[in-house]
Tab-separated table of C-alpha atoms and ligand atoms in Angstrom:
chain	number	residue	atom	x	y	z
F	8	MET	CA	-79.897	201.254	-173.505
F	9	ILE	CA	-78.015	197.970	-172.547
F	10	GLY	CA	-74.605	197.634	-173.999
F	11	ILE	CA	-73.598	194.164	-174.680
F	12	LEU	CA	-70.136	192.999	-175.491
F	13	GLY	CA	-70.215	190.465	-178.292
F	14	GLY	CA	-72.473	190.284	-181.298
F	15	GLY	CA	-73.316	186.265	-181.718
F	16	GLN	CA	-76.349	184.305	-181.248
F	17	LEU	CA	-76.626	184.830	-177.302
F	18	ALA	CA	-76.297	188.897	-177.866
F	19	ARG	CA	-79.138	188.409	-180.442
F	20	MET	CA	-81.313	186.276	-178.183
F	21	MET	CA	-80.765	188.817	-175.237
F	22	VAL	CA	-81.757	191.820	-177.668
F	23	LEU	CA	-84.839	189.837	-178.679
F	24	ALA	CA	-85.817	189.482	-175.096
F	25	ALA	CA	-85.140	193.075	-174.283
F	26	ALA	CA	-87.504	194.413	-176.846
F	27	PRO	CA	-90.816	193.574	-175.369
F	28	LEU	CA	-89.540	194.946	-171.833
F	29	GLY	CA	-89.378	198.381	-173.686
F	30	LEU	CA	-85.398	197.756	-173.778
F	31	LYS	CA	-83.052	198.921	-176.354
F	32	CYS	CA	-79.699	197.121	-176.876
F	33	HIS	CA	-76.073	198.742	-178.286
F	34	ILE	CA	-73.945	195.889	-179.467
F	35	TYR	CA	-70.028	196.419	-179.310
F	36	ALA	CA	-68.220	193.694	-181.535
F	37	PRO	CA	-65.111	193.478	-183.695
F	38	GLU	CA	-65.283	193.316	-187.446
F	39	GLY	CA	-66.939	189.797	-188.468
F	40	ASP	CA	-70.254	188.001	-188.694
F	41	ASN	CA	-72.323	189.422	-185.879
F	42	PRO	CA	-75.833	188.307	-185.915
F	43	ALA	CA	-76.851	190.112	-183.347
F	44	PHE	CA	-76.278	193.360	-185.421
F	45	ASP	CA	-79.354	192.357	-187.387
F	46	VAL	CA	-81.954	193.191	-184.364
F	47	ALA	CA	-80.205	196.082	-182.261
F	48	ALA	CA	-80.862	199.666	-181.775
F	49	ALA	CA	-77.358	200.299	-182.315
F	50	LYS	CA	-74.114	198.803	-182.887
F	51	THR	CA	-70.261	199.696	-182.471
F	52	ILE	CA	-67.661	197.653	-184.580
F	53	ALA	CA	-64.164	197.609	-182.928
F	54	PRO	CA	-61.418	195.882	-181.350
F	55	TYR	CA	-61.983	194.964	-177.671
F	56	GLU	CA	-58.869	196.585	-177.117
F	57	ASP	CA	-59.819	199.976	-178.670
F	58	HIS	CA	-59.778	202.500	-175.709
F	59	ALA	CA	-61.446	205.396	-177.172
F	60	ALA	CA	-64.259	203.208	-178.859
F	61	LEU	CA	-64.892	201.418	-175.469
F	62	GLU	CA	-65.301	205.187	-173.925
F	63	ARG	CA	-67.794	206.003	-176.505
F	64	PHE	CA	-69.720	202.942	-176.107
F	65	ALA	CA	-69.582	203.173	-172.087
F	66	ARG	CA	-71.085	206.782	-172.404
F	67	ALA	CA	-73.869	205.663	-174.563
F	68	VAL	CA	-75.111	203.076	-172.617
F	69	ASP	CA	-76.973	202.754	-168.825
F	70	VAL	CA	-75.438	199.138	-168.015
F	71	VAL	CA	-72.856	196.856	-169.998
F	72	THR	CA	-73.095	193.131	-170.091
F	73	TYR	CA	-71.320	190.404	-172.405
F	74	GLU	CA	-72.403	186.993	-173.918
F	75	PHE	CA	-68.855	185.587	-173.568
F	76	GLU	CA	-66.546	184.895	-170.526
F	77	ASN	CA	-63.225	185.717	-172.220
F	78	VAL	CA	-63.642	189.453	-171.952
F	79	PRO	CA	-60.110	190.787	-171.534
F	80	ALA	CA	-59.386	192.064	-168.301
F	81	LYS	CA	-58.400	195.485	-169.651
F	82	THR	CA	-61.513	195.935	-171.444
F	83	ALA	CA	-63.832	195.139	-168.440
F	84	GLU	CA	-61.405	197.364	-166.353
F	85	ILE	CA	-62.105	200.373	-168.753
F	86	LEU	CA	-65.653	200.003	-168.909
F	87	SER	CA	-66.371	199.710	-165.417
F	88	SER	CA	-64.605	203.024	-164.743
F	89	LEU	CA	-67.190	204.415	-166.462
F	90	VAL	CA	-70.293	202.493	-166.216
F	91	GLU	CA	-72.025	199.606	-164.268
F	92	VAL	CA	-70.606	196.326	-165.739
F	93	LEU	CA	-72.992	193.471	-164.964
F	94	PRO	CA	-72.466	190.560	-164.008
F	95	GLN	CA	-69.148	192.026	-162.305
F	96	PRO	CA	-65.794	191.661	-163.958
F	97	CYS	CA	-64.673	189.433	-160.490
F	98	ALA	CA	-66.922	186.923	-161.846
F	99	LEU	CA	-65.063	186.951	-164.920
F	100	GLU	CA	-61.686	186.789	-163.310
F	101	THR	CA	-62.997	183.732	-161.316
F	102	THR	CA	-64.435	181.673	-164.404
F	103	GLN	CA	-61.516	182.749	-167.009
F	104	ASP	CA	-59.185	180.476	-165.381
F	105	ARG	CA	-59.710	176.933	-164.525
F	106	LEU	CA	-57.510	176.668	-161.746
F	107	ILE	CA	-59.138	179.764	-160.085
F	108	GLU	CA	-62.578	178.312	-160.976
F	109	LYS	CA	-62.209	175.022	-159.449
F	110	SER	CA	-60.275	176.137	-156.221
F	111	PHE	CA	-63.088	178.676	-155.710
F	112	ILE	CA	-65.774	175.823	-156.101
F	113	ARG	CA	-63.905	173.560	-153.903
F	114	ASP	CA	-63.282	175.962	-151.159
F	115	LEU	CA	-67.240	176.425	-151.152
F	116	GLY	CA	-67.301	172.786	-150.117
F	117	LEU	CA	-68.826	171.797	-153.543
F	118	ALA	CA	-67.219	168.501	-154.854
F	119	VAL	CA	-65.092	168.587	-158.024
F	120	PRO	CA	-62.959	166.224	-159.974
F	121	ASP	CA	-59.520	166.006	-158.176
F	122	PHE	CA	-57.059	168.540	-160.151
F	123	ILE	CA	-53.207	169.417	-160.088
F	124	ALA	CA	-51.732	172.463	-161.673
F	125	VAL	CA	-49.456	172.190	-164.451
F	126	ASP	CA	-46.925	174.401	-165.694
F	127	SER	CA	-44.379	172.342	-167.377
F	128	PRO	CA	-43.570	168.791	-168.771
F	129	GLU	CA	-42.284	168.129	-165.417
F	130	SER	CA	-45.007	168.985	-163.429
F	131	LEU	CA	-47.163	166.977	-165.823
F	132	SER	CA	-45.671	163.950	-165.505
F	133	LYS	CA	-45.688	164.310	-161.557
F	134	ALA	CA	-49.416	165.103	-161.970
F	135	VAL	CA	-50.032	162.201	-164.213
F	136	ALA	CA	-48.263	159.998	-161.812
F	137	GLN	CA	-50.509	161.185	-159.014
F	138	LEU	CA	-53.987	161.189	-160.968
F	139	GLY	CA	-53.642	158.121	-163.082
F	140	ARG	CA	-54.703	157.497	-166.744
F	141	PRO	CA	-57.274	158.436	-168.244
F	142	SER	CA	-57.114	161.953	-166.878
F	143	VAL	CA	-57.879	165.138	-168.664
F	144	LEU	CA	-55.027	168.101	-169.474
F	145	LYS	CA	-56.994	171.445	-169.787
F	146	THR	CA	-55.611	174.505	-170.515
F	147	ARG	CA	-56.462	177.216	-167.659
F	148	ARG	CA	-57.360	179.697	-169.900
F	149	PHE	CA	-59.284	180.464	-172.924
F	150	GLY	CA	-60.758	176.814	-173.341
F	151	TYR	CA	-64.574	176.565	-174.578
F	152	ASP	CA	-66.262	173.778	-176.519
F	153	GLY	CA	-63.475	171.007	-175.625
F	154	LYS	CA	-60.866	173.695	-177.134
F	155	GLY	CA	-57.461	173.378	-175.290
F	156	GLN	CA	-58.062	169.889	-173.941
F	157	VAL	CA	-56.248	166.582	-174.202
F	158	ILE	CA	-57.217	163.120	-172.769
F	159	ILE	CA	-54.309	161.401	-171.257
F	160	LYS	CA	-54.946	157.920	-172.485
F	161	SER	CA	-52.811	155.044	-171.383
F	162	GLU	CA	-51.031	155.342	-174.888
F	163	THR	CA	-50.645	159.255	-174.694
F	164	ASN	CA	-47.007	160.475	-175.105
F	165	LEU	CA	-46.817	163.676	-172.455
F	166	ASP	CA	-44.794	165.865	-174.309
F	167	GLU	CA	-47.171	165.754	-177.269
F	168	ALA	CA	-50.030	166.510	-174.972
F	169	TRP	CA	-48.202	169.358	-173.687
F	170	ALA	CA	-47.418	170.264	-177.032
F	171	GLY	CA	-50.863	169.695	-177.998
F	172	ILE	CA	-52.468	172.327	-175.408
F	173	GLY	CA	-49.708	175.153	-176.734
F	174	LYS	CA	-47.558	174.199	-173.789
F	175	ALA	CA	-49.747	176.777	-171.580
F	176	PRO	CA	-50.418	177.072	-167.951
F	177	ALA	CA	-53.145	174.162	-167.430
F	178	ILE	CA	-54.683	171.586	-165.204
F	179	LEU	CA	-54.535	167.918	-164.845
F	180	GLU	CA	-58.040	166.623	-164.043
F	181	GLN	CA	-59.131	163.092	-162.945
F	182	PHE	CA	-61.195	161.669	-165.679
F	183	ILE	CA	-64.888	161.115	-164.674
F	184	PRO	CA	-66.614	158.230	-166.145
F	185	PHE	CA	-69.890	159.746	-165.461
F	186	GLU	CA	-73.475	158.564	-166.291
F	187	ARG	CA	-74.785	162.063	-167.891
F	188	GLU	CA	-73.865	165.681	-167.752
F	189	VAL	CA	-76.268	167.861	-166.424
F	190	SER	CA	-76.456	171.804	-165.911
F	191	VAL	CA	-78.356	174.374	-164.067
F	192	ILE	CA	-79.556	177.772	-165.297
F	193	ALA	CA	-79.631	180.603	-162.498
F	194	ALA	CA	-80.426	183.936	-161.965
F	195	ARG	CA	-79.609	186.345	-159.363
F	196	ASN	CA	-80.893	190.088	-158.968
F	197	ALA	CA	-79.077	192.867	-157.190
F	198	LEU	CA	-81.590	192.652	-154.187
F	199	GLY	CA	-79.955	188.499	-154.000
F	200	ASP	CA	-83.034	186.970	-155.045
F	201	VAL	CA	-81.837	183.785	-156.966
F	202	VAL	CA	-84.006	181.419	-159.147
F	203	THR	CA	-83.102	178.069	-160.473
F	204	TYR	CA	-84.574	176.391	-163.711
F	205	ASP	CA	-85.175	172.868	-163.490
F	206	VAL	CA	-81.868	170.684	-164.091
F	207	CYS	CA	-80.919	170.406	-167.851
F	208	GLU	CA	-79.759	167.077	-168.880
F	209	ASN	CA	-76.941	167.758	-171.992
F	210	ARG	CA	-75.707	165.717	-174.742
F	211	HIS	CA	-72.329	166.367	-176.723
F	212	ALA	CA	-70.820	165.474	-179.533
F	213	HIS	CA	-67.325	166.400	-180.478
F	214	HIS	CA	-67.449	168.570	-177.205
F	215	ILE	CA	-70.209	170.581	-178.544
F	216	LEU	CA	-73.656	170.664	-177.178
F	217	THR	CA	-75.973	168.764	-179.377
F	218	GLU	CA	-79.298	168.237	-177.395
F	219	THR	CA	-80.601	169.368	-174.133
F	220	THR	CA	-83.753	167.538	-172.366
F	221	LEU	CA	-85.789	167.840	-169.267
F	222	PRO	CA	-86.570	166.663	-166.929
F	223	ALA	CA	-83.092	165.303	-166.345
F	224	ARG	CA	-82.983	161.443	-165.529
F	225	ILE	CA	-81.979	162.200	-162.111
F	226	SER	CA	-83.048	161.676	-158.585
F	227	ALA	CA	-85.154	164.503	-156.906
F	228	GLU	CA	-82.192	164.775	-154.318
F	229	THR	CA	-79.790	165.240	-157.045
F	230	GLU	CA	-81.774	167.648	-158.807
F	231	GLN	CA	-82.255	169.923	-155.488
F	232	GLY	CA	-78.409	169.342	-154.820
F	233	ALA	CA	-77.404	171.010	-158.510
F	234	LYS	CA	-79.918	173.739	-157.535
F	235	ASP	CA	-78.539	174.339	-154.175
F	236	ALA	CA	-75.064	174.495	-155.357
F	237	ALA	CA	-75.699	176.982	-158.329
F	238	SER	CA	-77.355	179.233	-155.423
F	239	ARG	CA	-74.472	179.012	-153.468
F	240	ILE	CA	-72.120	179.668	-156.386
F	241	GLY	CA	-74.296	182.677	-157.475
F	242	ALA	CA	-74.401	184.184	-153.659
F	243	ALA	CA	-70.538	183.774	-152.947
F	244	LEU	CA	-69.882	185.620	-156.279
F	245	ASN	CA	-72.413	188.464	-155.417
F	246	TYR	CA	-73.665	187.911	-159.080
F	247	VAL	CA	-75.946	189.673	-160.994
F	248	GLY	CA	-77.305	188.447	-164.033
F	249	VAL	CA	-77.731	184.775	-165.504
F	250	PHE	CA	-75.053	182.071	-165.136
F	251	ALA	CA	-75.000	178.249	-165.745
F	252	VAL	CA	-73.383	175.261	-163.657
F	253	GLU	CA	-72.290	172.269	-165.307
F	254	PHE	CA	-72.006	169.327	-163.514
F	255	PHE	CA	-71.108	165.354	-164.117
F	256	VAL	CA	-73.405	163.251	-162.436
F	257	GLY	CA	-71.682	159.872	-161.325
F	258	VAL	CA	-73.063	156.505	-159.844
F	259	SER	CA	-71.407	154.901	-156.974
F	260	GLY	CA	-73.255	151.941	-155.684
F	261	ALA	CA	-76.694	152.957	-155.850
F	262	GLN	CA	-75.992	156.581	-155.024
F	263	GLU	CA	-75.824	159.540	-157.506
F	264	PHE	CA	-73.152	162.047	-156.908
F	265	LEU	CA	-72.605	165.319	-158.230
F	266	LEU	CA	-69.227	166.893	-159.568
F	267	VAL	CA	-69.055	170.547	-160.799
F	268	ASN	CA	-67.605	170.833	-164.043
F	269	GLU	CA	-67.657	174.496	-164.659
F	270	ILE	CA	-69.297	177.939	-164.261
F	271	ALA	CA	-70.401	180.045	-167.134
F	272	PRO	CA	-70.897	183.642	-166.329
F	273	ARG	CA	-73.478	183.985	-169.060
F	274	VAL	CA	-76.686	183.093	-170.567
F	275	HIS	CA	-75.914	179.438	-171.792
F	276	ASN	CA	-76.689	177.017	-174.551
F	277	SER	CA	-78.266	174.526	-172.513
F	278	GLY	CA	-80.722	177.245	-171.505
F	279	HIS	CA	-82.077	177.946	-175.059
F	280	TRP	CA	-85.257	175.832	-174.185
F	281	THR	CA	-86.525	178.420	-171.655
F	282	ILE	CA	-87.519	180.752	-174.608
F	283	ASP	CA	-90.572	178.517	-175.693
F	284	GLY	CA	-90.569	176.135	-172.557
F	285	ALA	CA	-90.380	178.519	-169.449
F	286	GLU	CA	-92.302	181.283	-168.125
F	287	THR	CA	-89.529	183.680	-168.362
F	288	SER	CA	-86.543	182.906	-170.837
F	289	GLN	CA	-83.067	182.865	-169.651
F	290	PHE	CA	-82.455	185.743	-172.105
F	291	GLU	CA	-85.413	188.010	-170.472
F	292	GLN	CA	-84.275	186.771	-167.009
F	293	HIS	CA	-80.625	188.259	-167.583
F	294	ILE	CA	-82.015	191.518	-169.014
F	295	ARG	CA	-84.294	191.878	-165.861
F	296	ALA	CA	-81.382	191.254	-163.587
F	297	ILE	CA	-79.088	193.525	-164.981
F	298	SER	CA	-81.671	196.299	-165.332
F	299	GLY	CA	-82.303	196.258	-161.523
F	300	TRP	CA	-85.738	194.562	-162.117
F	301	LEU	CA	-87.396	191.737	-160.065
F	302	LEU	CA	-86.979	188.299	-161.409
F	303	GLY	CA	-89.631	186.106	-163.532
F	304	SER	CA	-91.113	182.775	-162.835
F	305	VAL	CA	-88.855	180.049	-164.061
F	306	LYS	CA	-91.993	177.526	-164.187
F	307	ARG	CA	-91.331	174.961	-166.768
F	308	LEU	CA	-94.056	174.324	-169.486
F	309	GLY	CA	-93.805	170.793	-170.095
F	310	ARG	CA	-91.186	168.102	-171.146
F	311	ILE	CA	-88.527	169.563	-173.349
F	312	GLU	CA	-86.464	168.566	-176.222
F	313	MET	CA	-83.718	171.200	-177.362
F	314	ARG	CA	-81.562	170.222	-180.740
F	315	ASN	CA	-78.977	172.494	-181.781
F	316	LEU	CA	-78.496	172.996	-185.606
F	317	ILE	CA	-74.898	172.710	-186.529
F	318	GLY	CA	-73.234	173.230	-189.470
F	319	GLY	CA	-75.269	171.884	-192.394
F	320	ASP	CA	-78.464	170.858	-189.890
F	321	THR	CA	-79.867	174.065	-190.998
F	322	ASP	CA	-80.047	172.874	-194.731
F	323	GLY	CA	-83.214	171.235	-194.204
F	324	TRP	CA	-84.984	174.335	-192.524
F	325	HIS	CA	-88.061	174.418	-194.784
F	326	ASP	CA	-89.022	170.633	-193.190
F	327	LEU	CA	-88.272	172.195	-189.618
F	328	VAL	CA	-90.541	175.272	-190.018
F	329	THR	CA	-93.717	172.997	-191.051
F	330	GLU	CA	-93.202	170.538	-188.225
F	331	PRO	CA	-96.156	171.121	-185.878
F	332	GLY	CA	-95.271	172.402	-182.604
F	333	LEU	CA	-91.739	172.614	-183.321
F	334	HIS	CA	-90.258	175.973	-182.412
F	335	VAL	CA	-87.257	176.866	-184.835
F	336	HIS	CA	-84.595	179.238	-183.870
F	337	LEU	CA	-82.207	180.175	-186.893
F	338	TYR	CA	-79.548	182.689	-186.025
F	339	GLY	CA	-79.258	184.306	-189.204
F	340	LYS	CA	-75.241	183.531	-189.604
F	341	ALA	CA	-73.796	184.758	-193.094
F	342	GLU	CA	-71.779	181.432	-193.330
F	343	SER	CA	-72.101	177.845	-192.464
F	344	ARG	CA	-69.273	175.883	-191.380
F	345	PRO	CA	-68.735	172.549	-189.678
F	346	GLY	CA	-69.225	172.875	-185.754
F	347	ARG	CA	-70.619	175.995	-186.030
F	348	LYS	CA	-73.898	176.770	-184.185
F	349	MET	CA	-76.479	177.818	-186.796
F	350	GLY	CA	-79.858	177.673	-184.792
F	351	HIS	CA	-81.828	175.214	-182.557
F	352	VAL	CA	-85.170	173.852	-182.474
F	353	THR	CA	-87.412	173.243	-179.369
F	354	ARG	CA	-90.338	170.900	-178.444
F	355	VAL	CA	-92.287	171.570	-175.507
F	356	THR	CA	-94.749	168.447	-174.861
F	357	ILE	CA	-97.503	169.155	-172.317
Z	404	AMP	P1	-65.164	171.446	-170.378
Z	404	AMP	O1	-64.590	172.468	-171.610
Z	404	AMP	O2	-64.314	171.444	-169.130
Z	404	AMP	O3	-66.615	171.612	-170.044
Z	404	AMP	O4	-65.306	170.027	-171.048
Z	404	AMP	C1	-65.838	169.653	-172.304
Z	404	AMP	C2	-66.294	168.300	-172.099
Z	404	AMP	O5	-65.397	167.497	-172.073
Z	404	AMP	C3	-67.404	168.130	-171.158
Z	404	AMP	O6	-68.723	168.343	-171.297
Z	404	AMP	C4	-67.194	166.428	-170.927
Z	404	AMP	O7	-67.869	166.054	-171.818
Z	404	AMP	C5	-65.587	166.282	-171.056
Z	404	AMP	N1	-64.896	166.293	-169.797
Z	404	AMP	C6	-64.321	167.355	-169.331
Z	404	AMP	N2	-63.728	167.028	-168.374
Z	404	AMP	C7	-63.906	165.885	-167.778
Z	404	AMP	C8	-63.554	164.884	-167.008
Z	404	AMP	N3	-62.750	165.366	-165.953
Z	404	AMP	N4	-63.837	163.724	-167.072
Z	404	AMP	C9	-64.691	163.399	-168.301
Z	404	AMP	N5	-64.982	164.067	-169.351
Z	404	AMP	C10	-64.510	165.461	-169.114
């Protein structure tokens, strides 16, 4: 029995991948619209701070994993005193805080955009003087899909920008005029075996992933460089499970270069294509890794186009399901809202 913290679409797809392997899942999530409940063998509805509920959950499962990186440190601590938590909570500590994360990546010798810690209006104004405009102000913690971010443009008032991120501890980051954004989905098991899927090219709108295509339009060296960077990150974290590394690809003269943007210590939206387009999906790979199994083949089955269905995009589902060759995934969420991920579609072209 695999325990999963979080009841969203990522947990749902983990449960669906565990079933053919003969493994069951118990979802732990607070009250709300939890599409993973529809498919799981067991569920606990309780806040992440409920000590007693966490203890009961830990005793009911063989291993605990999570679908989101903002698991409270206390929750991870309570659970890991009773049951194995994979990926290990130290991966959460590193990736929950952008300052720690970026320093960790830079210390591995991998390139990241220049960044400076900011914790007051004075330090923000000093950092802007150093990195110039445009630059990007990001909260250290609890940022995702562009939340907690402000671009400092030539006309941006710094006091307003500081207020705009809630005056929270932050980093100021150099603005990268990138050619494209790519990511690598990787898996590492307890034996230290690492596999990396082919590099995904990602497009975003309003900071939300809209489309992933493969192969990415990058050189063979850049492709290998991204995979190597992911392997090094996985080894340095002594990581067990699936993770994603997001990169900016820039061009300087005729030369492509890679900068790491961030690490997601979990299965990732840019890896959804692997369900229909790879020999082993990222979700199965994650279940295998945390269950102490060997990893599966990451072979890609063709050219890939994955498109997220966001908000009202699922209204046209009847047309989508009759489109030949289109793999349709609907998450079964109770309510559609603008910007909410409601499903995705994948096309694999041989
Ligand atoms: P993040 O939450 O850091 O992944 O940022 C969300 C999105 O904002 C990225 O996928 C980029 O499209 C954009 N972005 C973030 N940081 C930078 C940067 N330093 N330079 C340019 N664009 C950025």
